[in-house]
XYZ file of C-alpha atoms in Angstrom:
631
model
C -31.582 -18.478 -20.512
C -28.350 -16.719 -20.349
C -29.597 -14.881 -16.769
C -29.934 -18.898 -15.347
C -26.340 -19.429 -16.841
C -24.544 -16.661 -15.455
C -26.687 -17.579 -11.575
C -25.105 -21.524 -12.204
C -22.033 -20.012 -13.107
C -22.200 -17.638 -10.473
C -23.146 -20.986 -7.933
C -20.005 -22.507 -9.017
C -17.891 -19.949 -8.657
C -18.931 -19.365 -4.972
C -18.950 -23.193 -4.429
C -15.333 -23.270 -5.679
C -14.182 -20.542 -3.328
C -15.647 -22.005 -0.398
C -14.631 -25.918 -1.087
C -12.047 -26.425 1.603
C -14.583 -24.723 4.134
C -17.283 -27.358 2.639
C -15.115 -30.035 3.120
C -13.849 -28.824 6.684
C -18.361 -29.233 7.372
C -19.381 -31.803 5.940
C -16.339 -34.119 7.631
C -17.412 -32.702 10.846
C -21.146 -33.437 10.260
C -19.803 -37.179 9.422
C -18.122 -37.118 12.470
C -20.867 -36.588 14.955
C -22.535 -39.386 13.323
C -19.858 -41.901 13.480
C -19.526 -40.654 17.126
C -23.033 -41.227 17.934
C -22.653 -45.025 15.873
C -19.693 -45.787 17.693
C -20.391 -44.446 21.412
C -20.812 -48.196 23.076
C -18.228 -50.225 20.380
C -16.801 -49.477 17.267
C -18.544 -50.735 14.436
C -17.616 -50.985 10.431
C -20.615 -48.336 9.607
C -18.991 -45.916 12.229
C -15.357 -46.875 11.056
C -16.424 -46.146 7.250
C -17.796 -42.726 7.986
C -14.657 -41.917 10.106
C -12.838 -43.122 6.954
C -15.231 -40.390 4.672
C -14.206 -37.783 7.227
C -10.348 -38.155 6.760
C -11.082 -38.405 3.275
C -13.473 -35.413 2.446
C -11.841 -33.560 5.057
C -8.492 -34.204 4.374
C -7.482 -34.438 0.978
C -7.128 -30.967 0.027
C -4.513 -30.249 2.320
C -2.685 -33.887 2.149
C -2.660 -32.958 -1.540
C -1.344 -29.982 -1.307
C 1.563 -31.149 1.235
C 2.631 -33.816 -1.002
C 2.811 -31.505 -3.561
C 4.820 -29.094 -2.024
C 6.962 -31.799 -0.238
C 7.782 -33.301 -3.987
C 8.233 -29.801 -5.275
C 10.225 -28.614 -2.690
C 11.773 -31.763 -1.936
C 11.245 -30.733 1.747
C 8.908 -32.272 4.640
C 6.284 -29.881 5.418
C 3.833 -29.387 8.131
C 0.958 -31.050 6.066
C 3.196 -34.066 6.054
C 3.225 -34.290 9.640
C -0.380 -34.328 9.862
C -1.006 -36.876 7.335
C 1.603 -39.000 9.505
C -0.715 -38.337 12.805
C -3.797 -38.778 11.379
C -3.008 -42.090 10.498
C -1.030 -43.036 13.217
C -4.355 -42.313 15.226
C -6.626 -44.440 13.796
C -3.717 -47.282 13.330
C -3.832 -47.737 17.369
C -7.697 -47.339 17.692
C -7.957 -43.664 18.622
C -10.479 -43.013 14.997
C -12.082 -39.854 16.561
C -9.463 -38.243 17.819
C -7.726 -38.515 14.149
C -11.404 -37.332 12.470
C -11.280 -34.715 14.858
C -7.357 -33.262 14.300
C -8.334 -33.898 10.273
C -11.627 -31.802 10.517
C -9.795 -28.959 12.842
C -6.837 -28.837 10.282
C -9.177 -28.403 7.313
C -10.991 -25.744 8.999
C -7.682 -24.065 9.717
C -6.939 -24.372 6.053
C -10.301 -23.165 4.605
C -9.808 -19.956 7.615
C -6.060 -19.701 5.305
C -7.968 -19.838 2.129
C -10.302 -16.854 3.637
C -7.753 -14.953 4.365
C -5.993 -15.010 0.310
C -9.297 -14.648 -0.975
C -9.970 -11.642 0.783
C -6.942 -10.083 -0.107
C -7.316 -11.441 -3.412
C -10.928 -9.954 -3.959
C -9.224 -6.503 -3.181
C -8.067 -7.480 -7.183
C -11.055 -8.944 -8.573
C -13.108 -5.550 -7.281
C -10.351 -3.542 -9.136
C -10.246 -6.035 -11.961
C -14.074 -5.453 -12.498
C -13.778 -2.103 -11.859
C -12.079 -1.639 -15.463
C -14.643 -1.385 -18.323
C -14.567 -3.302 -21.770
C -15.828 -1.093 -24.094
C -15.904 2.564 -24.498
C -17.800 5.264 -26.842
C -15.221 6.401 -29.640
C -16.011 9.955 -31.072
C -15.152 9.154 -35.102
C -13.698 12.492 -37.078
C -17.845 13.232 -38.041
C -18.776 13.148 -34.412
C -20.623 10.228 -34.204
C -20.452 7.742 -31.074
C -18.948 4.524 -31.909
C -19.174 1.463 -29.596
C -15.730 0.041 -29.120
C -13.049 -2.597 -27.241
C -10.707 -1.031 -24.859
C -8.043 -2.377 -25.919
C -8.529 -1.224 -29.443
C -8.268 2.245 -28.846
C -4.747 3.946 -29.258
C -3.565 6.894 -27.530
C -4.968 10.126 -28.980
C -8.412 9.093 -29.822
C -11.291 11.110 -28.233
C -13.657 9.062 -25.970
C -17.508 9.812 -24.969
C -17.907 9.157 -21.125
C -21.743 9.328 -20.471
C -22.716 10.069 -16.395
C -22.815 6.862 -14.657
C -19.976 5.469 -17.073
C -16.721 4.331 -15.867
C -13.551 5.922 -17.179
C -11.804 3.243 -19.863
C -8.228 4.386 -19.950
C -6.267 7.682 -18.508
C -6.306 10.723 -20.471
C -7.568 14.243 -20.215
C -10.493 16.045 -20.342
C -10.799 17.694 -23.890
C -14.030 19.501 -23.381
C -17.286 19.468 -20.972
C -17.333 19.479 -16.801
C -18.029 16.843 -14.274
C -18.058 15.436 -11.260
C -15.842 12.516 -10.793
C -16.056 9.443 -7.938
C -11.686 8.715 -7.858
C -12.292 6.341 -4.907
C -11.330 3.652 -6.518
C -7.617 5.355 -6.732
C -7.229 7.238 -4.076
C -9.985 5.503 -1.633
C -11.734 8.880 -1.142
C -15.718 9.034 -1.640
C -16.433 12.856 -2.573
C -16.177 13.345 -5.998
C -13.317 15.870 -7.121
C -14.887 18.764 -9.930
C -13.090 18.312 -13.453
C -12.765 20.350 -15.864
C -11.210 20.823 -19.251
C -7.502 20.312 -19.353
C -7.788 18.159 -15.872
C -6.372 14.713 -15.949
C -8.799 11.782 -15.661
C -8.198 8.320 -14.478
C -9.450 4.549 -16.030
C -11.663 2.896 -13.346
C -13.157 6.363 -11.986
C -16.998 7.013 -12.105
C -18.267 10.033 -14.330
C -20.937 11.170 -11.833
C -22.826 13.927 -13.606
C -22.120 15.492 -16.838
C -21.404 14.062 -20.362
C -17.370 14.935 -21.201
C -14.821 14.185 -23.927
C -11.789 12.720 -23.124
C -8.328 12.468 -24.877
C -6.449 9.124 -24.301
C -2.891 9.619 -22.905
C -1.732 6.078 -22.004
C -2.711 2.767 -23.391
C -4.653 0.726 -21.210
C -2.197 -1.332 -20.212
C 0.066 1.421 -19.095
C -3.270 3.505 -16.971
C -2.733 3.857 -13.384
C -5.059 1.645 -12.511
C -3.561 -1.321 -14.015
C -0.297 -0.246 -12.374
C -2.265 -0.026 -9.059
C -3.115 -3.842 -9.740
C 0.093 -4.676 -10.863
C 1.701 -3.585 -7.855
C -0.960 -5.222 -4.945
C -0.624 -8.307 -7.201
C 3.251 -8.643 -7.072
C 2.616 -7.734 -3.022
C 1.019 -10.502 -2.131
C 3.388 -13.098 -3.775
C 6.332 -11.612 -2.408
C 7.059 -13.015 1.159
C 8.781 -10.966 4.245
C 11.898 -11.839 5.896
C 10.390 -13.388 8.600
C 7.839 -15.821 6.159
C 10.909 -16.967 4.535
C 12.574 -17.814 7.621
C 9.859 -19.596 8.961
C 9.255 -21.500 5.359
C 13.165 -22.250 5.745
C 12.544 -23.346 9.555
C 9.591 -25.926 8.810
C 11.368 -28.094 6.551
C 14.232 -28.429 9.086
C 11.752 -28.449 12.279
C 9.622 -31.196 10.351
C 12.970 -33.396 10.077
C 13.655 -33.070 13.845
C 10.177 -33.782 14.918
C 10.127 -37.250 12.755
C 13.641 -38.073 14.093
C 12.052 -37.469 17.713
C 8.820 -39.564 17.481
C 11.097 -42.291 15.510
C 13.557 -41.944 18.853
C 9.744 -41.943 21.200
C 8.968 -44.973 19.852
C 11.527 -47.628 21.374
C 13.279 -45.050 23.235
C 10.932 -45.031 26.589
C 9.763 -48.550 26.691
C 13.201 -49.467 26.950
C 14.643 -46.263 29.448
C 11.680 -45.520 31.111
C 9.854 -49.155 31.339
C 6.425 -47.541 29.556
C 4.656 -50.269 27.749
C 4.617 -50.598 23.698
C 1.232 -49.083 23.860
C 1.820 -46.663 26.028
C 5.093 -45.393 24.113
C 3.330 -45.675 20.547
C 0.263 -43.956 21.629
C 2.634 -41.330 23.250
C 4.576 -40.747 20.121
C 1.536 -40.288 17.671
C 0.132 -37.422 20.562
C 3.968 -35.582 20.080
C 3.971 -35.908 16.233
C 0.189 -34.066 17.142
C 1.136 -31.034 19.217
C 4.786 -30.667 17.718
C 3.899 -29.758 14.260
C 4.344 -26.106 13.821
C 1.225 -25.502 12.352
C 0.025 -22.443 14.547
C 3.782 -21.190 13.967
C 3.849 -21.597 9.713
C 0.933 -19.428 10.259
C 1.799 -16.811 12.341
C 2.780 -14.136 9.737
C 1.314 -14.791 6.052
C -2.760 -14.361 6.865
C -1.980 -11.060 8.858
C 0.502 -9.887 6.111
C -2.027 -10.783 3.414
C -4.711 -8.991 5.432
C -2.660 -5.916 5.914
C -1.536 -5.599 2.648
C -5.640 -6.213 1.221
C -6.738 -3.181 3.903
C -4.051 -1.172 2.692
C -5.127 -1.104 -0.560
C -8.650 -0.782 0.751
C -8.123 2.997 2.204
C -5.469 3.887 -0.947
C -2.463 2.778 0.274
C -0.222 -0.102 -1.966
C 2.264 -2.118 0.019
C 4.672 -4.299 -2.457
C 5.189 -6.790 0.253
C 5.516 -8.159 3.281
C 9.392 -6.838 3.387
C 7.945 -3.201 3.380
C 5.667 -3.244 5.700
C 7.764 -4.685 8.257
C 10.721 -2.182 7.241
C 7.951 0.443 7.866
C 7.012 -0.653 11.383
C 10.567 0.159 12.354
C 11.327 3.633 10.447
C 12.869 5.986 12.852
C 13.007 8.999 10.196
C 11.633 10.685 7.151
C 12.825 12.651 4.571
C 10.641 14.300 2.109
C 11.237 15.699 -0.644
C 9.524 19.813 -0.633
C 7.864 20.780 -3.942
C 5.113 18.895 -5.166
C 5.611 16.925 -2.295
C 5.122 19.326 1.048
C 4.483 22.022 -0.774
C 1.658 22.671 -3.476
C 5.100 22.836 -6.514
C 3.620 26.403 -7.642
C 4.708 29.408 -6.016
C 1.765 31.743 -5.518
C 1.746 35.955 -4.934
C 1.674 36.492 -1.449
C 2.167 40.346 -1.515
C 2.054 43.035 -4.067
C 3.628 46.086 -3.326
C 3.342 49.369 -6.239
C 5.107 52.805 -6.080
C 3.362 55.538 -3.795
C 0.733 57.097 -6.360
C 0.429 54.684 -8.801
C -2.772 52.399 -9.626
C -1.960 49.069 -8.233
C -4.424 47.139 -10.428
C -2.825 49.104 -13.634
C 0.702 48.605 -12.140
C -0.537 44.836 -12.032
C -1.808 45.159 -15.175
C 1.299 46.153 -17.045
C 3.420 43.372 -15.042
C 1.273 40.837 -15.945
C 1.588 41.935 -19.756
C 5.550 41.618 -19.411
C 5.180 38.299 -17.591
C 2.266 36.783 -19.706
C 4.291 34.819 -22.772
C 6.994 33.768 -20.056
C 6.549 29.994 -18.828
C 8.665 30.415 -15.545
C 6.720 29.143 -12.761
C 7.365 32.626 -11.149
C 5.613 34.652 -13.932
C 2.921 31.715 -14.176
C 2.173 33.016 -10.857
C 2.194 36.219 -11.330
C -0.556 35.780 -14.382
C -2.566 33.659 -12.433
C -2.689 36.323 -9.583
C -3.793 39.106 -11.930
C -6.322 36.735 -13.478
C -7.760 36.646 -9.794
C -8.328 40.124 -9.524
C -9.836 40.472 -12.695
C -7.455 42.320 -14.199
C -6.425 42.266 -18.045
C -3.126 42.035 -19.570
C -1.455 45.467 -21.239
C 0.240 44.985 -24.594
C 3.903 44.758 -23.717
C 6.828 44.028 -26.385
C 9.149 41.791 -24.337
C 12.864 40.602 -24.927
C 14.519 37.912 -22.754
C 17.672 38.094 -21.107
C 18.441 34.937 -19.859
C 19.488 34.320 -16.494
C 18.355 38.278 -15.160
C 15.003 38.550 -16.238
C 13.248 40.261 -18.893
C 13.328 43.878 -20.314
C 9.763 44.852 -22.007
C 8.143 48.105 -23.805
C 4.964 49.210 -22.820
C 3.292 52.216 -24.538
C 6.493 53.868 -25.382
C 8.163 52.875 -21.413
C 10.681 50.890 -20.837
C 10.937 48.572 -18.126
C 12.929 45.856 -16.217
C 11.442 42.631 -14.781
C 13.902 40.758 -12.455
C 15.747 40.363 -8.927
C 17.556 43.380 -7.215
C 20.957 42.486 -8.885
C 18.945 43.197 -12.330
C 16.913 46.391 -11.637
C 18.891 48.074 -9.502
C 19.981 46.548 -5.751
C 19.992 49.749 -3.816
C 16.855 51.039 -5.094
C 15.365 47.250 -4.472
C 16.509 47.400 -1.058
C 15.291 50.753 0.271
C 11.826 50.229 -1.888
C 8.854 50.071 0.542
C 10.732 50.784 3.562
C 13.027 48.111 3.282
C 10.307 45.195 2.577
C 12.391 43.229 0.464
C 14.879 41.593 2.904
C 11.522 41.374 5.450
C 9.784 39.389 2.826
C 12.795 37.009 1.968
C 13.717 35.973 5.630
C 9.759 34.644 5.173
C 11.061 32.222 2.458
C 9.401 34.452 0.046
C 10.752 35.081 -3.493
C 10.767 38.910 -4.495
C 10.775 40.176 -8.099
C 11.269 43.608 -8.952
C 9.313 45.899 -11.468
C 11.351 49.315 -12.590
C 11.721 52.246 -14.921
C 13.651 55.249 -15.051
C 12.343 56.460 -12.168
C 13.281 53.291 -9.952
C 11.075 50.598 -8.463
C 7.680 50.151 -9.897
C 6.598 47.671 -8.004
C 7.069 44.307 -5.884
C 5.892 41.416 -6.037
C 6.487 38.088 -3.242
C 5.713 34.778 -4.282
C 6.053 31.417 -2.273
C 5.303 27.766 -2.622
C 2.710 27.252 -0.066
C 2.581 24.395 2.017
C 0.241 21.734 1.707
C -2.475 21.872 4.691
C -2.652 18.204 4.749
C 1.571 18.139 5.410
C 1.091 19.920 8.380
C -0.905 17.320 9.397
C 1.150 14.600 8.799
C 4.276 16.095 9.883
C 2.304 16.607 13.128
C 1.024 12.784 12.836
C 4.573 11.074 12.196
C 5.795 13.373 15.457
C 3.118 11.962 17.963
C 4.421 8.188 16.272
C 7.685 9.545 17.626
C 9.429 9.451 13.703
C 11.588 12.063 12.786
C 11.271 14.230 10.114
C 13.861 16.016 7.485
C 13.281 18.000 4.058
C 15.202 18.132 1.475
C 14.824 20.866 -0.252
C 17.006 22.933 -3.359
C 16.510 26.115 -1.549
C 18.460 28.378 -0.399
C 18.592 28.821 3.747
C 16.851 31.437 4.328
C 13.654 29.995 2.073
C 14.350 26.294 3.440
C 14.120 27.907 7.297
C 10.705 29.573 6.491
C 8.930 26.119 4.865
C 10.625 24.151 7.417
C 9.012 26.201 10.284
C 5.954 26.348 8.449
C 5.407 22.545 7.612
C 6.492 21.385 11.374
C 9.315 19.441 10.160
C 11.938 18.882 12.682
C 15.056 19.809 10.369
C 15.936 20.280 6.723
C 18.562 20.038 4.295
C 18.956 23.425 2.151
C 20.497 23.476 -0.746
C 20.234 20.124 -2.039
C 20.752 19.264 -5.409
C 18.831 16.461 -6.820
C 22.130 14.352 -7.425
C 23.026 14.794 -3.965
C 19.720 13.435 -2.600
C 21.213 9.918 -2.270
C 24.196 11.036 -0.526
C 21.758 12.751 2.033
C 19.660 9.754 2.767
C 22.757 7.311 3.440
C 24.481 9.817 6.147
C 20.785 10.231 7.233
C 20.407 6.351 7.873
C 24.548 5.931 9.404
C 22.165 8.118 11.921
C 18.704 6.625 12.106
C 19.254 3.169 10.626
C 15.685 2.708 9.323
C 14.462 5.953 7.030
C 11.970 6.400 4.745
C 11.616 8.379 1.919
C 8.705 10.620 0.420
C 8.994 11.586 -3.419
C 6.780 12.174 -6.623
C 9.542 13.185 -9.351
C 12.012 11.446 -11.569
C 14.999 12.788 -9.487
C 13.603 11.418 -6.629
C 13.325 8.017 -7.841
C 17.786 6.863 -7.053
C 16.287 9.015 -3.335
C 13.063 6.466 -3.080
C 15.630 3.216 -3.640
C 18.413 4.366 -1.263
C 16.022 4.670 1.806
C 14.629 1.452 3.784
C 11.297 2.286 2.724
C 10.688 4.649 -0.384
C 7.091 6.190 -0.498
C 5.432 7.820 -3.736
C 3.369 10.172 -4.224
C 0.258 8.326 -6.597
C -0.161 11.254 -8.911
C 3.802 11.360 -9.362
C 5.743 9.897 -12.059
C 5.574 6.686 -13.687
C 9.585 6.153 -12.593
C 8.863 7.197 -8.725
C 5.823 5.013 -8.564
C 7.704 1.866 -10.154
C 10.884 2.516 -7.507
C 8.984 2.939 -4.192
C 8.252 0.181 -1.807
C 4.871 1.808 -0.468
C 2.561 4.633 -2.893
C 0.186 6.589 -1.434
C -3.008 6.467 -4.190
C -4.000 10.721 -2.958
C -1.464 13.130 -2.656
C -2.505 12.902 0.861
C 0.700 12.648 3.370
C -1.392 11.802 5.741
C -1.665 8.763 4.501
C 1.725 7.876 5.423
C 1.094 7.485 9.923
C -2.201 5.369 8.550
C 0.674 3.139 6.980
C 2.614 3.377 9.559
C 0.384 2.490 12.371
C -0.531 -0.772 10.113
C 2.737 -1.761 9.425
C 3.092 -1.675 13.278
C -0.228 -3.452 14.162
C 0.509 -6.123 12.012
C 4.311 -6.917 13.923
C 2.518 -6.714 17.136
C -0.354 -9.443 15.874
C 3.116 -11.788 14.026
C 5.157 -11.085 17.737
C 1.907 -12.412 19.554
C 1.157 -14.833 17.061
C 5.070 -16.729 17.165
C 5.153 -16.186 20.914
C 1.598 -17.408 21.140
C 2.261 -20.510 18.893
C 6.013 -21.637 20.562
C 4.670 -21.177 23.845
C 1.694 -23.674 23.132
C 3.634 -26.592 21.039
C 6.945 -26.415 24.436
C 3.638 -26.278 27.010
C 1.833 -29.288 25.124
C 5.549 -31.517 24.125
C 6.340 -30.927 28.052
C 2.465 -32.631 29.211
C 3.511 -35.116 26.302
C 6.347 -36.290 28.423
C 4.765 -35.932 31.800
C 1.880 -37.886 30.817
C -0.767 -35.763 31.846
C -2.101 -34.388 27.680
C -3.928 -37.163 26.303
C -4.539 -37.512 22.334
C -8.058 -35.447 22.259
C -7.076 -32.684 24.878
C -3.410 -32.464 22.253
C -5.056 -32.265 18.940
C -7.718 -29.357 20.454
C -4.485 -27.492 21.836
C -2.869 -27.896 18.980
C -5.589 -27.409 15.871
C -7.091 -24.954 17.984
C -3.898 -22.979 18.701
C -3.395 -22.485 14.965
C -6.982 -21.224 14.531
C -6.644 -18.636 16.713
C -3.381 -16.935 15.499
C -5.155 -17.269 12.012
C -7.748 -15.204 13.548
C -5.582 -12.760 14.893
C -4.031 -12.450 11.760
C -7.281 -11.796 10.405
C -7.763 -8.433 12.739
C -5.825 -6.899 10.049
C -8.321 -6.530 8.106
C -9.496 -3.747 10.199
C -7.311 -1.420 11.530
């Protein structure tokens, strides 16, 4: 029983979503018949089912414009067609008005197609975010519970197969995870303990334990809805123009058929007919339908492929601010570069053990949390090595002094362990190693340098890429980076970019991107942390990082779901697709309503030849707009 209720419902649903194109068939099916009726004389059966064909066909979008036009308080486009429609069958011509009615629906219901593919891009996500969830109770029993009931802290059960309820972290077990759903990628990334986990992601194999982090409300994936949600109400510059144009353009094209309807029979000697039937055929082919929808279906389209392939537009205004960017600043750690320094090279004094040497090192540098002796740890942990016993005391801002088996040492830069004996260590390697954009610590004794060891924020592989991308889309690009010269020369060369900005401090960041867009007018801006967030607002188009903070996410204008920058031309190239398809779609539609007003005058565009150029006109830039959907 409930399987046939959910199918009916189901039925409905579908029937709901498709009414308009219903409508738009079954007044063109009544059509053909009254055609067929009235082929030798019009009779009342053939002038009753033209009658059901305005009707079925037409009411939903005469409803809506006399809506709008009482809401609004301004004519509308919808109005004008109501006006024609019945200013057709008032002087005999009942097909031709069926026929503009049933074209004008069908434009409407292609309209309706395009919002409801954009907005299915929600309802996927929306179902994509599971009810209930398996609570693990203080005994370790499963409980079966409500999302929304569970707080942040508690310990959920995800079985394989299962979709992740909320963010949080994995507290014990291994899987495989599908993150498509954020970042649009289908190969499952490995997770283990300690790894972050996201709500609306697919547990593929193993059974894991997860610690909540963020209420559901607050999970990336609702933010990820959130923000394709607000994009699709908010309307470009160019929309609102247009909107603003149609009330005005509506006024003058009433004033001009009022002005067509005494104006030639009097000037020009045309008959009454002749001048009524010529004024019904310009309120026809001057409406701006074609031209109201030249930009929202291919906006609404871009924006529902965007967040297709992991890419969130908020709006119309972005995307057209990104089809013009001439430059781009990013930001370098976390953002070109991986944001932990790694060891590159390991240097130890002539005669010594280098695995015990790195041994000892890693013993100093093992209760330290600087991302430098993080490093360091994680190095010797590759090479198998364990950590010596090492009684340690901090001196801030130099480095650290430690104890090992009776020995004392020094951990630090040249200035700290000796400069002279730093410089000549290794035949000079040092200053080598920094000119690389390498970071070089220094391990000594009494007897001088111990060892060496370079570290150095790698660059991501995938920024290469892009860099490369946004060069061959002829965009410039800039980092900004804290660095000092030297290191800021060495990423710079390494990531491709075309020129950088050393020494930046975070503060500083906005001043940077306003003398960089006095030069390039239109710049975008690439950032995952807090400080970059004033950075992300300055620029014409701020871009986030997805796995960056909740404050960069919330400020950009465009957030790439993957850390992947080369995401970012992808955009780019949309953004740029979709203002060809609007600059085709206005020229297109002006071109056809001055080509069809000009036959209007010249008598050679009669009613039927008007409403197909016309109707048929707007279809086709709605199916242009519609080749957004695919880029």
């Amino acid at each position: 029983m409930n399987t046939t209720n959910e199918n009916n419902n189901h039925l409905i649903e579908k029937l709901k979503e498709h009414i308009e194109l219903i409508a738009a068939v079954v007044a063109g099916i009544l059509i053909a018949i009254a055609w067929f009726t009235t082929r030798d004389e019009m009779t009342s059966v053939g002038i009753v089912l033209y009658l059901l064909a305005f009707l079925i066909g037409g009411f939903a979008k005469a409803k809506e414009g006399v809506e709008e036009t009482i809401a609004n308080k301004e004519l509308n486009v919808e109005f004008l067609m109501i006006l024609a429609a019945i200013g057709s069958a008032v002087i005999g011509y009942w097909t031709e008005g069926a026929i503009l009615i049933f074209i004008f629906a069908l434009s409407g219901a292609l309209e309706t197609y395009a919002m409801n593919k954009s907005h299915k891009e929600i309802s996927a996500l929306m179902d994509m975010q599971p009810e209930e969830a398996w609570l693990v109770l203080a005994d370790g029993s499963l409980e079966r519970v409500k999302v929304d009931t569970l707080q942040v802290g508690d310990v959920v059960m995800i079985k394989p197969g299962e979709r992740i309820p909320t963010d949080g972290v994995i507290a014990d077990g291994a899987t495989s995870i599908d993150e498509a759903a954020i970042t649009g990628e289908s190969i499952p990334v490995s997770k283990f303990a300690g790894d972050d986990v996201f709500a609306g992601t697919v547990n593929m194999t193993g059974a894991v334990k997860m610690t909540m982090t963020k209420p559901s409300s607050e999970s990336l994936f609702q933010k990820i809805i959130d923000l394709v949600q607000s994009a699709q109400s908010e309307k470009s510059p160019s929309q609102q123009f247009i909107e603003r144009f149609e009330g005005t353009y509506v006024k003058v094209v009433l004033i001009a058929v009022g002005l067509m309807l005494f104006v030639p029979h009097f000037v020009l000697g045309w008959d009454w007919t002749t001048t009524f039937y010529r004024a019904m055929v310009l309120l026809v082919v001057a409406s701006p339908c074609a031209l109201v929808a030249a930009i929202m279906p291919a906006t609404l389209s871009a924006i529902s492929n965007g967040a297709r392939n992991g890419v969130l537009f908020k709006g119309g205004l972005h995307i057209e601010h990104l089809s013009v960017l001439q430059a781009i600043a990013f930001d370098k750690t976390g953002t070109l570069t991986q944001g932990k320094p790694v060891v590159t090279d390991f240097i130890v004094r002539d005669g010594l053990d280098e695995k015990q040497t790195l041994s000892m090192l890693a013993g100093i540098e093992y209760n330290s949390n600087h991302p430098l002796a993080v490093a360091i740890t994680a190095y010797a942990k590759q090479q198998g090595v364990s950590f010596a016993n090492a009684t340690i005391k901090d001196i801030p801002g130099y480095g650290l002094e430690a104890t090992i088996d009776d020995v004392f040492y020094k951990v630090g830069k040249m200035d700290f362990v000796g400069r002279e004996a730093a410089m000549q260590f290794a035949n000079g390697a040092a200053p080598l190693l920094a000119e690389e954009g390498k970071t070089v610590i220094f391990m000594a004794d009494a007897q001088g340098i111990v060892a060496m060891a370079a570290m150095k924020d790698t660059v991501r592989e995938e920024a290469k890429q892009a860099i490369a991308q946004l060069k061959e889309l002829g965009i410039h690009t800039i980092m900004l980076t804290g660095d000092n010269e030297k290191t800021a020369k060495a990423i710079a060369k390494e990531a491709g970019v075309e020129s950088y900005i050393a020494e930046c401090l975070p503060e500083t960041k906005v001043a940077h991107i306003k003398e960089l867009m006095t030069k390039y007018k239109f710049v975008g801006m690439v950032g995952d942390g807090i400080n970059d967030a004033p950075a992300l607002a300055t620029a014409t188009t701020g871009i986030a990082m997805g796995e960056g903070t909740d404050v960069a996410l919330e400020t950009a204008d465009v957030v790439l779901m993957k850390n992947d920058l080369s995401k970012i031309s992808y955009a780019v190239k949309v953004a740029r697709k979709m203002q060809r398809i609007v600059k085709q779609n206005i020229i297109f539609a002006i071109s056809v309503i001055m080509l069809l007003i000009a036959s209007n005058f010249l008598q050679v565009v009669d009613l039927p030849l008007g409403v197909i150029g016309h109707e048929g006109s707007t279809i086709l830039v709605i199916l242009n707009g519609l080749r957004m959907l695919r880029l």
